[in-house]
PDB file of C-alpha atoms in Angstrom:
ATOM      1  CA  MET W   8     -30.581  -5.695 -22.379  1.00 56.00           C
ATOM      2  CA  GLY W   9     -28.761  -3.452 -24.652  1.00 74.00           C
ATOM      3  CA  ASN W  10     -24.861  -3.614 -25.692  1.00 87.00           C
ATOM      4  CA  LYS W  11     -22.700  -5.214 -23.394  1.00 93.00           C
ATOM      5  CA  VAL W  12     -18.763  -5.396 -23.554  1.00 95.00           C
ATOM      6  CA  TYR W  13     -15.665  -6.839 -22.383  1.00 97.00           C
ATOM      7  CA  ILE W  14     -12.475  -5.258 -22.375  1.00 97.00           C
ATOM      8  CA  VAL W  15      -9.664  -7.614 -22.874  1.00 97.00           C
ATOM      9  CA  GLY W  16      -5.897  -6.424 -22.864  1.00 96.00           C
ATOM     10  CA  HIS W  17      -2.439  -7.613 -21.979  1.00 94.00           C
ATOM     11  CA  ILE W  18      -0.916  -4.791 -19.574  1.00 93.00           C
ATOM     12  CA  PRO W  19      -3.392  -3.492 -16.959  1.00 94.00           C
ATOM     13  CA  PRO W  20      -3.534  -0.197 -15.593  1.00 94.00           C
ATOM     14  CA  GLY W  21      -2.639   0.986 -12.156  1.00 93.00           C
ATOM     15  CA  SER W  22       0.379  -0.644 -10.106  1.00 92.00           C
ATOM     16  CA  ASP W  23       1.823  -3.881  -9.894  1.00 90.00           C
ATOM     17  CA  GLU W  24       1.043  -5.133  -6.560  1.00 90.00           C
ATOM     18  CA  ARG W  25       4.206  -7.217  -6.160  1.00 83.00           C
ATOM     19  CA  HIS W  26       6.559  -4.361  -7.078  1.00 79.00           C
ATOM     20  CA  ILE W  27       7.220  -3.189  -3.220  1.00 70.00           C
ATOM     21  CA  GLY W  28       9.954  -0.463  -2.908  1.00 55.00           C
ATOM     22  CA  HIS W  29      11.195  -0.579  -6.708  1.00 50.00           C
ATOM     23  CA  THR W  30      12.442   2.591  -8.063  1.00 46.00           C
ATOM     24  CA  ILE W  31       9.953   2.439 -10.747  1.00 54.00           C
ATOM     25  CA  PRO W  32       7.374   5.432 -10.301  1.00 54.00           C
ATOM     26  CA  PHE W  33       4.555   4.120  -8.521  1.00 51.00           C
ATOM     27  CA  GLY W  34       5.318   0.318  -8.887  1.00 55.00           C
ATOM     28  CA  HIS W  35       4.504   0.539 -12.742  1.00 59.00           C
ATOM     29  CA  SER W  36       6.200   1.601 -15.748  1.00 59.00           C
ATOM     30  CA  SER W  37       3.638   0.796 -18.815  1.00 74.00           C
ATOM     31  CA  PHE W  38       1.212   3.434 -18.380  1.00 86.00           C
ATOM     32  CA  THR W  39       1.955   7.079 -18.390  1.00 90.00           C
ATOM     33  CA  GLU W  40       0.226   8.835 -15.516  1.00 90.00           C
ATOM     34  CA  LYS W  41      -2.110  10.902 -18.123  1.00 92.00           C
ATOM     35  CA  ASN W  42      -3.133   7.899 -20.096  1.00 94.00           C
ATOM     36  CA  ASN W  43      -3.684   5.908 -16.802  1.00 94.00           C
ATOM     37  CA  ALA W  44      -6.072   8.553 -15.467  1.00 95.00           C
ATOM     38  CA  ARG W  45      -7.658   8.822 -18.942  1.00 96.00           C
ATOM     39  CA  TYR W  46      -8.571   4.851 -19.302  1.00 97.00           C
ATOM     40  CA  LEU W  47      -9.965   5.100 -15.647  1.00 97.00           C
ATOM     41  CA  ARG W  48     -12.156   7.910 -16.598  1.00 97.00           C
ATOM     42  CA  LEU W  49     -13.498   6.102 -19.609  1.00 97.00           C
ATOM     43  CA  VAL W  50     -14.078   3.045 -17.485  1.00 98.00           C
ATOM     44  CA  LYS W  51     -16.110   4.932 -14.856  1.00 97.00           C
ATOM     45  CA  ARG W  52     -18.091   6.791 -17.599  1.00 97.00           C
ATOM     46  CA  TYR W  53     -19.300   3.365 -19.668  1.00 97.00           C
ATOM     47  CA  SER W  54     -19.157   1.135 -16.643  1.00 97.00           C
ATOM     48  CA  SER W  55     -23.021   0.486 -17.001  1.00 95.00           C
ATOM     49  CA  ILE W  56     -22.165  -1.458 -20.239  1.00 96.00           C
ATOM     50  CA  ILE W  57     -18.740  -3.036 -19.206  1.00 97.00           C
ATOM     51  CA  GLN W  58     -19.131  -6.663 -18.290  1.00 95.00           C
ATOM     52  CA  GLY W  59     -15.672  -7.201 -17.086  1.00 96.00           C
ATOM     53  CA  GLN W  60     -12.236  -6.418 -17.857  1.00 98.00           C
ATOM     54  CA  PHE W  61      -9.506  -9.150 -18.382  1.00 98.00           C
ATOM     55  CA  PHE W  62      -5.732  -8.359 -18.258  1.00 96.00           C
ATOM     56  CA  GLY W  63      -2.484 -10.338 -17.793  1.00 93.00           C
ATOM     57  CA  HIS W  64       1.224  -9.523 -18.006  1.00 90.00           C
ATOM     58  CA  LEU W  65       1.971  -9.326 -14.575  1.00 89.00           C
ATOM     59  CA  HIS W  66       2.253 -13.175 -14.088  1.00 90.00           C
ATOM     60  CA  SER W  67       0.340 -12.783 -10.944  1.00 92.00           C
ATOM     61  CA  ASP W  68      -3.276 -13.803  -9.856  1.00 95.00           C
ATOM     62  CA  SER W  69      -4.474 -10.651  -8.619  1.00 96.00           C
ATOM     63  CA  PHE W  70      -7.958  -8.391  -9.592  1.00 97.00           C
ATOM     64  CA  ARG W  71      -8.843  -4.680  -9.324  1.00 97.00           C
ATOM     65  CA  VAL W  72     -11.731  -2.800  -8.387  1.00 98.00           C
ATOM     66  CA  VAL W  73     -12.585   0.805 -10.173  1.00 98.00           C
ATOM     67  CA  TYR W  74     -14.580   3.358  -7.853  1.00 97.00           C
ATOM     68  CA  ASN W  75     -16.526   6.348  -8.939  1.00 95.00           C
ATOM     69  CA  GLU W  76     -16.218   9.867  -7.579  1.00 94.00           C
ATOM     70  CA  VAL W  77     -18.230   9.088  -4.725  1.00 94.00           C
ATOM     71  CA  GLY W  78     -16.441   5.884  -3.745  1.00 94.00           C
ATOM     72  CA  LYS W  79     -18.839   3.293  -4.857  1.00 96.00           C
ATOM     73  CA  PRO W  80     -17.622   0.475  -6.774  1.00 97.00           C
ATOM     74  CA  VAL W  81     -18.576   0.307 -10.388  1.00 98.00           C
ATOM     75  CA  SER W  82     -16.393  -1.840 -12.530  1.00 98.00           C
ATOM     76  CA  TRP W  83     -13.822  -4.740 -12.040  1.00 98.00           C
ATOM     77  CA  MET W  84     -10.474  -6.609 -13.532  1.00 98.00           C
ATOM     78  CA  MET W  85      -9.173  -9.808 -13.285  1.00 98.00           C
ATOM     79  CA  ILE W  86      -5.492 -10.236 -13.675  1.00 96.00           C
ATOM     80  CA  ALA W  87      -4.696 -13.751 -14.749  1.00 95.00           C
ATOM     81  CA  PRO W  88      -1.193 -15.302 -14.047  1.00 93.00           C
ATOM     82  CA  SER W  89       0.743 -16.598 -16.834  1.00 91.00           C
ATOM     83  CA  ILE W  90       1.549 -20.077 -18.437  1.00 90.00           C
ATOM     84  CA  SER W  91       5.407 -19.033 -18.485  1.00 86.00           C
ATOM     85  CA  PRO W  92       6.801 -18.639 -14.918  1.00 80.00           C
ATOM     86  CA  ARG W  93       8.765 -15.452 -14.140  1.00 66.00           C
ATOM     87  CA  ARG W  94      12.250 -15.759 -13.430  1.00 60.00           C
ATOM     88  CA  SER W  95      12.591 -13.273 -10.753  1.00 60.00           C
ATOM     89  CA  SER W  96      11.895 -12.406  -6.828  1.00 61.00           C
ATOM     90  CA  GLU W  97       8.013 -12.727  -7.712  1.00 67.00           C
ATOM     91  CA  SER W  98       8.068 -16.359  -9.158  1.00 80.00           C
ATOM     92  CA  ASN W  99       5.200 -18.016 -10.177  1.00 88.00           C
ATOM     93  CA  ASN W 100       3.885 -21.600 -11.144  1.00 92.00           C
ATOM     94  CA  PRO W 101       2.265 -21.554 -14.799  1.00 94.00           C
ATOM     95  CA  ALA W 102      -1.170 -21.274 -14.808  1.00 95.00           C
ATOM     96  CA  MET W 103      -4.078 -21.203 -17.098  1.00 95.00           C
ATOM     97  CA  ARG W 104      -7.696 -19.886 -16.305  1.00 96.00           C
ATOM     98  CA  LEU W 105     -11.378 -21.035 -17.778  1.00 96.00           C
ATOM     99  CA  TYR W 106     -14.092 -18.616 -17.425  1.00 96.00           C
ATOM    100  CA  LYS W 107     -17.719 -19.265 -16.843  1.00 95.00           C
ATOM    101  CA  PHE W 108     -20.417 -17.011 -18.245  1.00 94.00           C
ATOM    102  CA  ASP W 109     -23.718 -16.507 -19.001  1.00 95.00           C
ATOM    103  CA  THR W 110     -24.155 -16.831 -22.882  1.00 92.00           C
ATOM    104  CA  ASP W 111     -27.712 -14.587 -22.814  1.00 91.00           C
ATOM    105  CA  THR W 112     -26.323 -11.660 -20.483  1.00 91.00           C
ATOM    106  CA  GLY W 113     -22.575 -11.930 -20.733  1.00 91.00           C
ATOM    107  CA  GLN W 114     -22.503 -11.981 -16.989  1.00 94.00           C
ATOM    108  CA  VAL W 115     -19.307 -13.589 -15.806  1.00 96.00           C
ATOM    109  CA  LEU W 116     -20.307 -16.272 -13.088  1.00 95.00           C
ATOM    110  CA  ASP W 117     -17.003 -17.906 -12.070  1.00 95.00           C
ATOM    111  CA  TYR W 118     -13.652 -19.422 -13.371  1.00 95.00           C
ATOM    112  CA  THR W 119     -11.812 -22.204 -12.684  1.00 95.00           C
ATOM    113  CA  GLN W 120      -7.884 -21.610 -11.931  1.00 96.00           C
ATOM    114  CA  TYR W 121      -5.815 -24.662 -13.273  1.00 97.00           C
ATOM    115  CA  TYR W 122      -1.876 -24.589 -12.341  1.00 96.00           C
ATOM    116  CA  LEU W 123       1.257 -26.598 -13.017  1.00 95.00           C
ATOM    117  CA  ASP W 124       3.406 -27.251  -9.869  1.00 93.00           C
ATOM    118  CA  LEU W 125       6.767 -26.975 -11.689  1.00 90.00           C
ATOM    119  CA  GLU W 126       9.072 -27.996  -8.938  1.00 89.00           C
ATOM    120  CA  GLN W 127       7.011 -31.426  -8.855  1.00 91.00           C
ATOM    121  CA  ALA W 128       6.883 -31.438 -12.849  1.00 92.00           C
ATOM    122  CA  ASN W 129      10.742 -31.107 -12.830  1.00 91.00           C
ATOM    123  CA  LEU W 130      11.224 -33.717 -10.371  1.00 93.00           C
ATOM    124  CA  LEU W 131       8.823 -36.226 -11.926  1.00 92.00           C
ATOM    125  CA  GLU W 132       9.884 -35.149 -15.506  1.00 93.00           C
ATOM    126  CA  GLU W 133       5.880 -34.831 -16.101  1.00 93.00           C
ATOM    127  CA  ALA W 134       3.809 -32.119 -16.619  1.00 92.00           C
ATOM    128  CA  ALA W 135       0.496 -32.429 -14.446  1.00 93.00           C
ATOM    129  CA  TRP W 136      -2.246 -29.711 -14.480  1.00 95.00           C
ATOM    130  CA  GLN W 137      -4.716 -29.675 -11.812  1.00 95.00           C
ATOM    131  CA  PRO W 138      -7.374 -27.200 -10.840  1.00 95.00           C
ATOM    132  CA  GLU W 139      -6.434 -25.031  -7.883  1.00 95.00           C
ATOM    133  CA  TYR W 140      -9.829 -22.938  -7.195  1.00 94.00           C
ATOM    134  CA  ASN W 141     -12.943 -21.704  -8.356  1.00 93.00           C
ATOM    135  CA  LEU W 142     -13.313 -18.006  -7.631  1.00 92.00           C
ATOM    136  CA  THR W 143     -16.900 -18.386  -6.178  1.00 89.00           C
ATOM    137  CA  THR W 144     -17.536 -21.886  -5.573  1.00 78.00           C
ATOM    138  CA  TYR W 145     -14.900 -23.160  -3.138  1.00 76.00           C
ATOM    139  CA  TYR W 146     -12.475 -20.264  -2.448  1.00 87.00           C
ATOM    140  CA  TYR W 147     -13.344 -16.946  -1.650  1.00 89.00           C
ATOM    141  CA  GLY W 148     -17.138 -17.876  -1.194  1.00 87.00           C
ATOM    142  CA  LEU W 149     -18.380 -15.238  -3.503  1.00 91.00           C
ATOM    143  CA  SER W 150     -22.272 -14.780  -4.104  1.00 89.00           C
ATOM    144  CA  GLU W 151     -21.402 -13.369  -7.633  1.00 94.00           C
ATOM    145  CA  VAL W 152     -18.470 -11.808  -9.528  1.00 96.00           C
ATOM    146  CA  SER W 153     -19.256  -8.088  -9.336  1.00 97.00           C
ATOM    147  CA  ALA W 154     -17.506  -4.943  -8.206  1.00 97.00           C
ATOM    148  CA  VAL W 155     -19.462  -4.768  -5.093  1.00 96.00           C
ATOM    149  CA  ALA W 156     -18.546  -8.622  -4.345  1.00 96.00           C
ATOM    150  CA  LEU W 157     -14.597  -8.002  -5.154  1.00 96.00           C
ATOM    151  CA  HIS W 158     -14.925  -4.489  -2.803  1.00 96.00           C
ATOM    152  CA  ASN W 159     -16.152  -6.482  -0.029  1.00 93.00           C
ATOM    153  CA  LEU W 160     -13.320  -9.284  -0.486  1.00 93.00           C
ATOM    154  CA  ALA W 161     -10.573  -6.583  -0.761  1.00 94.00           C
ATOM    155  CA  ASP W 162     -12.099  -4.871   2.331  1.00 91.00           C
ATOM    156  CA  ARG W 163     -11.033  -8.059   4.659  1.00 87.00           C
ATOM    157  CA  PHE W 164      -7.463  -7.737   3.423  1.00 86.00           C
ATOM    158  CA  ASN W 165      -6.686  -5.958   6.690  1.00 71.00           C
ATOM    159  CA  ASN W 166      -4.293  -8.173   8.016  1.00 65.00           C
ATOM    160  CA  ALA W 167      -1.797 -10.864   7.315  1.00 63.00           C
ATOM    161  CA  ASP W 168      -4.015 -13.622   9.533  1.00 63.00           C
ATOM    162  CA  ASP W 169      -7.121 -12.986   7.542  1.00 80.00           C
ATOM    163  CA  ALA W 170      -8.078 -16.331   5.928  1.00 87.00           C
ATOM    164  CA  GLN W 171      -9.220 -14.471   2.897  1.00 89.00           C
ATOM    165  CA  PHE W 172      -5.970 -12.573   2.440  1.00 91.00           C
ATOM    166  CA  MET W 173      -4.054 -15.845   3.070  1.00 90.00           C
ATOM    167  CA  LYS W 174      -6.160 -17.388   0.081  1.00 92.00           C
ATOM    168  CA  TYR W 175      -5.494 -14.469  -2.119  1.00 94.00           C
ATOM    169  CA  TYR W 176      -1.713 -14.312  -1.015  1.00 92.00           C
ATOM    170  CA  ARG W 177      -1.277 -18.162  -1.886  1.00 92.00           C
ATOM    171  CA  ALA W 178      -2.923 -17.878  -5.163  1.00 93.00           C
ATOM    172  CA  ASN W 179      -1.426 -14.545  -6.186  1.00 92.00           C
ATOM    173  CA  SER W 180       2.047 -16.651  -6.838  1.00 90.00           C
ATOM    174  CA  VAL W 181      -0.030 -19.572  -8.225  1.00 92.00           C
ATOM    175  CA  ARG W 182       1.246 -21.510  -5.217  1.00 88.00           C
ATOM    176  CA  HIS W 183       4.765 -21.066  -5.621  1.00 87.00           C
ATOM    177  CA  ALA W 184       6.832 -21.142  -2.670  1.00 72.00           C
ATOM    178  CA  THR W 185       6.559 -17.492  -1.109  1.00 72.00           C
ATOM    179  CA  GLY W 186       7.434 -16.026   2.331  1.00 78.00           C
ATOM    180  CA  THR W 187       4.854 -13.918   4.499  1.00 84.00           C
ATOM    181  CA  CYS W 188       3.146 -10.927   3.383  1.00 87.00           C
ATOM    182  CA  GLU W 189       2.436  -8.586   6.109  1.00 84.00           C
ATOM    183  CA  GLY W 190       3.096  -4.854   6.923  1.00 83.00           C
ATOM    184  CA  VAL W 191       4.217  -2.779   3.875  1.00 85.00           C
ATOM    185  CA  CYS W 192       3.613  -6.065   1.591  1.00 87.00           C
ATOM    186  CA  LEU W 193       0.139  -6.479   2.699  1.00 89.00           C
ATOM    187  CA  LEU W 194      -0.491  -2.641   2.015  1.00 89.00           C
ATOM    188  CA  ASN W 195       0.977  -2.581  -1.185  1.00 90.00           C
ATOM    189  CA  HIS W 196      -1.603  -5.612  -2.338  1.00 92.00           C
ATOM    190  CA  TYR W 197      -4.368  -3.601  -0.815  1.00 93.00           C
ATOM    191  CA  CYS W 198      -3.490  -0.422  -2.257  1.00 92.00           C
ATOM    192  CA  ALA W 199      -2.972  -1.909  -5.784  1.00 93.00           C
ATOM    193  CA  ILE W 200      -6.211  -3.326  -5.712  1.00 95.00           C
ATOM    194  CA  THR W 201      -8.136  -0.514  -4.688  1.00 95.00           C
ATOM    195  CA  ARG W 202      -6.286   2.687  -5.860  1.00 94.00           C
ATOM    196  CA  LEU W 203      -5.876   2.292  -9.831  1.00 94.00           C
ATOM    197  CA  ASP W 204      -4.879   6.119 -10.086  1.00 94.00           C
ATOM    198  CA  TYR W 205      -1.140   6.329  -9.537  1.00 92.00           C
ATOM    199  CA  ARG W 206      -1.760   9.502  -7.114  1.00 91.00           C
ATOM    200  CA  ASP W 207      -4.474   7.733  -4.965  1.00 93.00           C
ATOM    201  CA  PHE W 208      -2.118   4.539  -4.985  1.00 91.00           C
ATOM    202  CA  ARG W 209       0.861   6.795  -3.606  1.00 89.00           C
ATOM    203  CA  THR W 210      -1.433   8.593  -1.079  1.00 90.00           C
ATOM    204  CA  CYS W 211      -2.931   5.147   0.040  1.00 89.00           C
ATOM    205  CA  LEU W 212       0.639   3.857   0.827  1.00 86.00           C
ATOM    206  CA  GLU W 213       1.670   7.220   2.736  1.00 85.00           C
ATOM    207  CA  THR W 214      -1.405   7.588   4.598  1.00 79.00           C
ATOM    208  CA  ALA W 215      -1.406   4.206   5.884  1.00 68.00           C
ATOM    209  CA  ALA W 216       2.314   4.365   6.765  1.00 67.00           C
ATOM    210  CA  LYS W 217       1.578   7.463   8.790  1.00 68.00           C
ATOM    211  CA  ALA W 218      -1.073   5.640  10.759  1.00 62.00           C
ATOM    212  CA  LEU W 219       1.230   2.706  11.042  1.00 58.00           C
ATOM    213  CA  ALA W 220       4.092   4.841  12.381  1.00 60.00           C
ATOM    214  CA  SER W 221       1.891   6.945  14.724  1.00 59.00           C
ATOM    215  CA  LYS W 222      -0.114   3.923  16.164  1.00 54.00           C
ATOM    216  CA  ASN W 223       3.432   1.823  16.916  1.00 54.00           C
ATOM    217  CA  GLY W 224       6.101   4.449  17.429  1.00 51.00           C
ATOM    218  CA  SER W 225       7.952   3.529  14.446  1.00 44.00           C
ATOM    219  CA  PRO W 226      10.633   5.923  13.467  1.00 40.00           C
ATOM    220  CA  GLY W 227       8.760   8.467  11.416  1.00 38.00           C
ATOM    221  CA  GLY W 228      10.151  11.331  12.448  1.00 36.00           C
ATOM    222  CA  PRO W 229       8.513  14.144  14.633  1.00 34.00           C
ATOM    223  CA  LEU W 230       6.517  15.740  11.969  1.00 32.00           C
ATOM    224  CA  ARG W 231       4.797  12.516  11.246  1.00 34.00           C
ATOM    225  CA  GLY W 232       2.958  11.238  14.536  1.00 36.00           C
ATOM    226  CA  SER W 233       5.783  10.754  17.063  1.00 38.00           C
ATOM    227  CA  ASN W 234       5.445  12.128  20.506  1.00 43.00           C
ATOM    228  CA  THR W 235       9.249  12.698  20.906  1.00 44.00           C
ATOM    229  CA  ALA W 236       9.379  15.754  19.194  1.00 48.00           C
ATOM    230  CA  PRO W 237       6.521  17.834  21.328  1.00 54.00           C
ATOM    231  CA  MET W 238       8.462  16.661  24.332  1.00 54.00           C
ATOM    232  CA  LEU W 239      11.831  18.138  22.880  1.00 55.00           C
ATOM    233  CA  TYR W 240      10.217  21.269  21.890  1.00 59.00           C
ATOM    234  CA  ARG W 241       8.938  21.584  25.438  1.00 62.00           C
ATOM    235  CA  LEU W 242      12.334  20.914  26.837  1.00 60.00           C
ATOM    236  CA  VAL W 243      14.004  23.431  24.922  1.00 61.00           C
ATOM    237  CA  ALA W 244      11.485  26.191  25.619  1.00 68.00           C
ATOM    238  CA  VAL W 245      11.558  25.540  29.530  1.00 65.00           C
ATOM    239  CA  THR W 246      15.516  25.446  29.407  1.00 65.00           C
ATOM    240  CA  THR W 247      15.656  28.678  27.162  1.00 68.00           C
ATOM    241  CA  SER W 248      12.925  30.403  29.584  1.00 70.00           C
ATOM    242  CA  THR W 249      14.829  29.507  32.616  1.00 69.00           C
ATOM    243  CA  LEU W 250      17.958  31.055  31.530  1.00 66.00           C
ATOM    244  CA  LEU W 251      16.475  34.312  30.456  1.00 68.00           C
ATOM    245  CA  ILE W 252      14.811  34.689  33.802  1.00 70.00           C
ATOM    246  CA  GLN W 253      17.806  33.978  35.401  1.00 66.00           C
ATOM    247  CA  LEU W 254      19.483  36.466  33.477  1.00 64.00           C
ATOM    248  CA  LEU W 255      16.869  39.124  34.085  1.00 66.00           C
ATOM    249  CA  LEU W 256      16.645  38.787  37.704  1.00 65.00           C
ATOM    250  CA  THR W 257      20.487  38.334  38.440  1.00 66.00           C
ATOM    251  CA  CYS W 258      21.639  41.130  36.177  1.00 67.00           C
ATOM    252  CA  GLY W 259      18.653  43.322  36.162  1.00 63.00           C
ATOM    253  CA  TRP W 260      17.342  45.808  33.424  1.00 60.00           C
ATOM    254  CA  ARG W 261      20.271  48.424  33.254  1.00 58.00           C
ATOM    255  CA  PRO W 262      20.987  49.867  30.085  1.00 57.00           C
ATOM    256  CA  LEU W 263      24.020  48.219  28.019  1.00 54.00           C
ATOM    257  CA  PRO W 264      26.803  47.799  28.202  1.00 56.00           C
ATOM    258  CA  ALA W 265      26.837  47.659  32.103  1.00 55.00           C
ATOM    259  CA  PRO W 266      25.092  44.281  32.055  1.00 61.00           C
ATOM    260  CA  VAL W 267      27.094  42.600  29.782  1.00 63.00           C
ATOM    261  CA  ALA W 268      30.012  41.562  32.261  1.00 64.00           C
ATOM    262  CA  CYS W 269      27.299  40.500  34.549  1.00 69.00           C
ATOM    263  CA  TRP W 270      25.812  38.057  31.586  1.00 62.00           C
ATOM    264  CA  PHE W 271      29.260  36.274  30.868  1.00 64.00           C
ATOM    265  CA  SER W 272      29.576  35.808  34.472  1.00 65.00           C
ATOM    266  CA  LEU W 273      26.412  34.124  34.934  1.00 62.00           C
ATOM    267  CA  LEU W 274      26.538  32.138  31.763  1.00 62.00           C
ATOM    268  CA  ALA W 275      30.042  30.824  32.853  1.00 62.00           C
ATOM    269  CA  ASP W 276      28.167  29.654  36.034  1.00 62.00           C
ATOM    270  CA  THR W 277      25.476  27.991  34.182  1.00 63.00           C
ATOM    271  CA  PHE W 278      27.537  26.533  31.885  1.00 65.00           C
ATOM    272  CA  ILE W 279      26.081  22.866  32.517  1.00 64.00           C
ATOM    273  CA  ASN W 280      22.616  24.486  31.406  1.00 64.00           C
ATOM    274  CA  PHE W 281      23.986  25.565  28.143  1.00 66.00           C
ATOM    275  CA  LEU W 282      25.357  22.106  27.349  1.00 72.00           C
ATOM    276  CA  LEU W 283      22.022  20.437  28.187  1.00 68.00           C
ATOM    277  CA  LEU W 284      20.509  22.922  25.943  1.00 68.00           C
ATOM    278  CA  LEU W 285      23.063  21.993  23.028  1.00 76.00           C
ATOM    279  CA  LEU W 286      22.357  18.338  23.522  1.00 77.00           C
ATOM    280  CA  LEU W 287      18.816  18.877  23.230  1.00 72.00           C
ATOM    281  CA  LEU W 288      19.105  20.742  20.167  1.00 77.00           C
ATOM    282  CA  LEU W 289      21.618  18.036  18.595  1.00 81.00           C
ATOM    283  CA  VAL W 290      18.626  15.232  19.515  1.00 75.00           C
ATOM    284  CA  LEU W 291      15.843  17.545  17.936  1.00 74.00           C
ATOM    285  CA  LEU W 292      18.356  18.235  14.849  1.00 77.00           C
ATOM    286  CA  LEU W 293      18.812  13.972  14.778  1.00 75.00           C
ATOM    287  CA  GLN W 294      14.845  13.709  14.656  1.00 67.00           C
ATOM    288  CA  LEU W 295      14.699  16.222  11.570  1.00 68.00           C
ATOM    289  CA  LEU W 296      16.878  14.318   9.607  1.00 68.00           C
ATOM    290  CA  LEU W 297      15.097  11.133  10.475  1.00 63.00           C
ATOM    291  CA  ALA W 298      12.055  12.721   9.065  1.00 56.00           C
ATOM    292  CA  LEU W 299      13.336  13.439   5.603  1.00 52.00           C
ATOM    293  CA  PRO W 300      13.431   9.831   4.147  1.00 47.00           C
ATOM    294  CA  ARG W 301       9.901   9.541   3.847  1.00 43.00           C
ATOM    295  CA  TRP W 302      10.322   6.028   2.142  1.00 39.00           C
ATOM    296  CA  LEU W 303      11.736   4.642   5.390  1.00 41.00           C
ATOM    297  CA  ILE W 304       8.433   4.385   6.964  1.00 39.00           C
ATOM    298  CA  LEU W 305       7.451   2.211   3.833  1.00 41.00           C
ATOM    299  CA  ARG W 306      10.693   0.116   3.714  1.00 39.00           C
ATOM    300  CA  VAL W 307      11.418  -0.568   7.513  1.00 38.00           C
ATOM    301  CA  PRO W 308       8.054  -1.364   9.258  1.00 40.00           C
ATOM    302  CA  PRO W 309       7.831  -2.955  12.596  1.00 35.00           C
ATOM    303  CA  PRO W 310       7.929  -6.745  11.954  1.00 36.00           C
ATOM    304  CA  GLY W 311       4.498  -8.618  12.587  1.00 37.00           C
ATOM    305  CA  VAL W 312       2.742  -5.248  12.700  1.00 35.00           C
ATOM    306  CA  LEU W 313      -1.214  -5.410  11.894  1.00 37.00           C
ATOM    307  CA  TRP W 314      -3.218  -2.459  11.336  1.00 40.00           C
ATOM    308  CA  ARG W 315      -6.661  -1.705  10.252  1.00 40.00           C
ATOM    309  CA  LEU W 316      -7.064  -0.627   6.800  1.00 42.00           C
ATOM    310  CA  VAL W 317     -10.876  -0.305   6.380  1.00 37.00           C
ATOM    311  CA  THR W 318     -10.548   3.599   7.022  1.00 42.00           C
ATOM    312  CA  LEU W 319      -8.947   3.553   3.864  1.00 45.00           C
ATOM    313  CA  THR W 320     -11.384   1.799   1.790  1.00 44.00           C
ATOM    314  CA  PRO W 321     -12.861   4.238  -1.072  1.00 51.00           C
ATOM    315  CA  GLY W 322     -16.382   3.048   0.146  1.00 48.00           C
ATOM    316  CA  ARG W 323     -17.893   1.069   3.076  1.00 50.00           C
ATOM    317  CA  ARG W 324     -18.829  -2.315   2.855  1.00 51.00           C
ATOM    318  CA  LEU W 325     -21.647  -2.729   0.535  1.00 59.00           C
TER     319      LEU W 325
END
């Protein structure tokens, strides 16, 4: 069989799936970009002997998938929630996890997630731990714990109505009361799970945001899929061309300075045309200004928008 290893650590590589719109670069502050990329290269290189990776730190229940250079899932990480609740906007109930594995091969077979309903415990003044779910048996219905199986699970996280994503999001905070997760929230989870490299994570967010803006006509700016800018360009071009043709036809090609008086007279007569041109230029300038803050697309998505992320998946469903 050869040597097999587990990697157990506190802080996972990649980005925090619950840090949406934070000022922290890439949603994470623990690994430098260089060391994060170096760790991922080592995992890819030795993926054949790494049976599993286990981390915590984030206080959330999640997982990660590592892909090789051709987009094939080659390794996985489990991120277990904390026994201590997190006192912030991303709160969680206390949790403990018990893994089941094959003692001969080291293959992880399943785990049982236990949790404590903190609100109920405070109300009853009694801590009653209870099972929350099993990874393969009753919850996600995975046939095995592997990089391919977890890739296929993440591939289903394409809209907030998907039953698997709803289960995942409920478990993510260990059944702590949370709101809905759609739009950018859902995208942040998906990209954090499948894009552990910081640059890939950022590209995942930006690419999907552009596609979302283009599909739904959200304010993404004229250079980001909006149909408004080409229309404005055409209007400006038509208006300018009309004025030039009118000048040439009326005043002719006589040498300067003879046509100057004619030009001023004609321009005075067509003052309304110039006002229209000025208005179009102002609207175009406004469109360009709206295109500058790219993060607007990420922070202000259309409510309730669902879109397909399967085209962003590193590999196809396997």
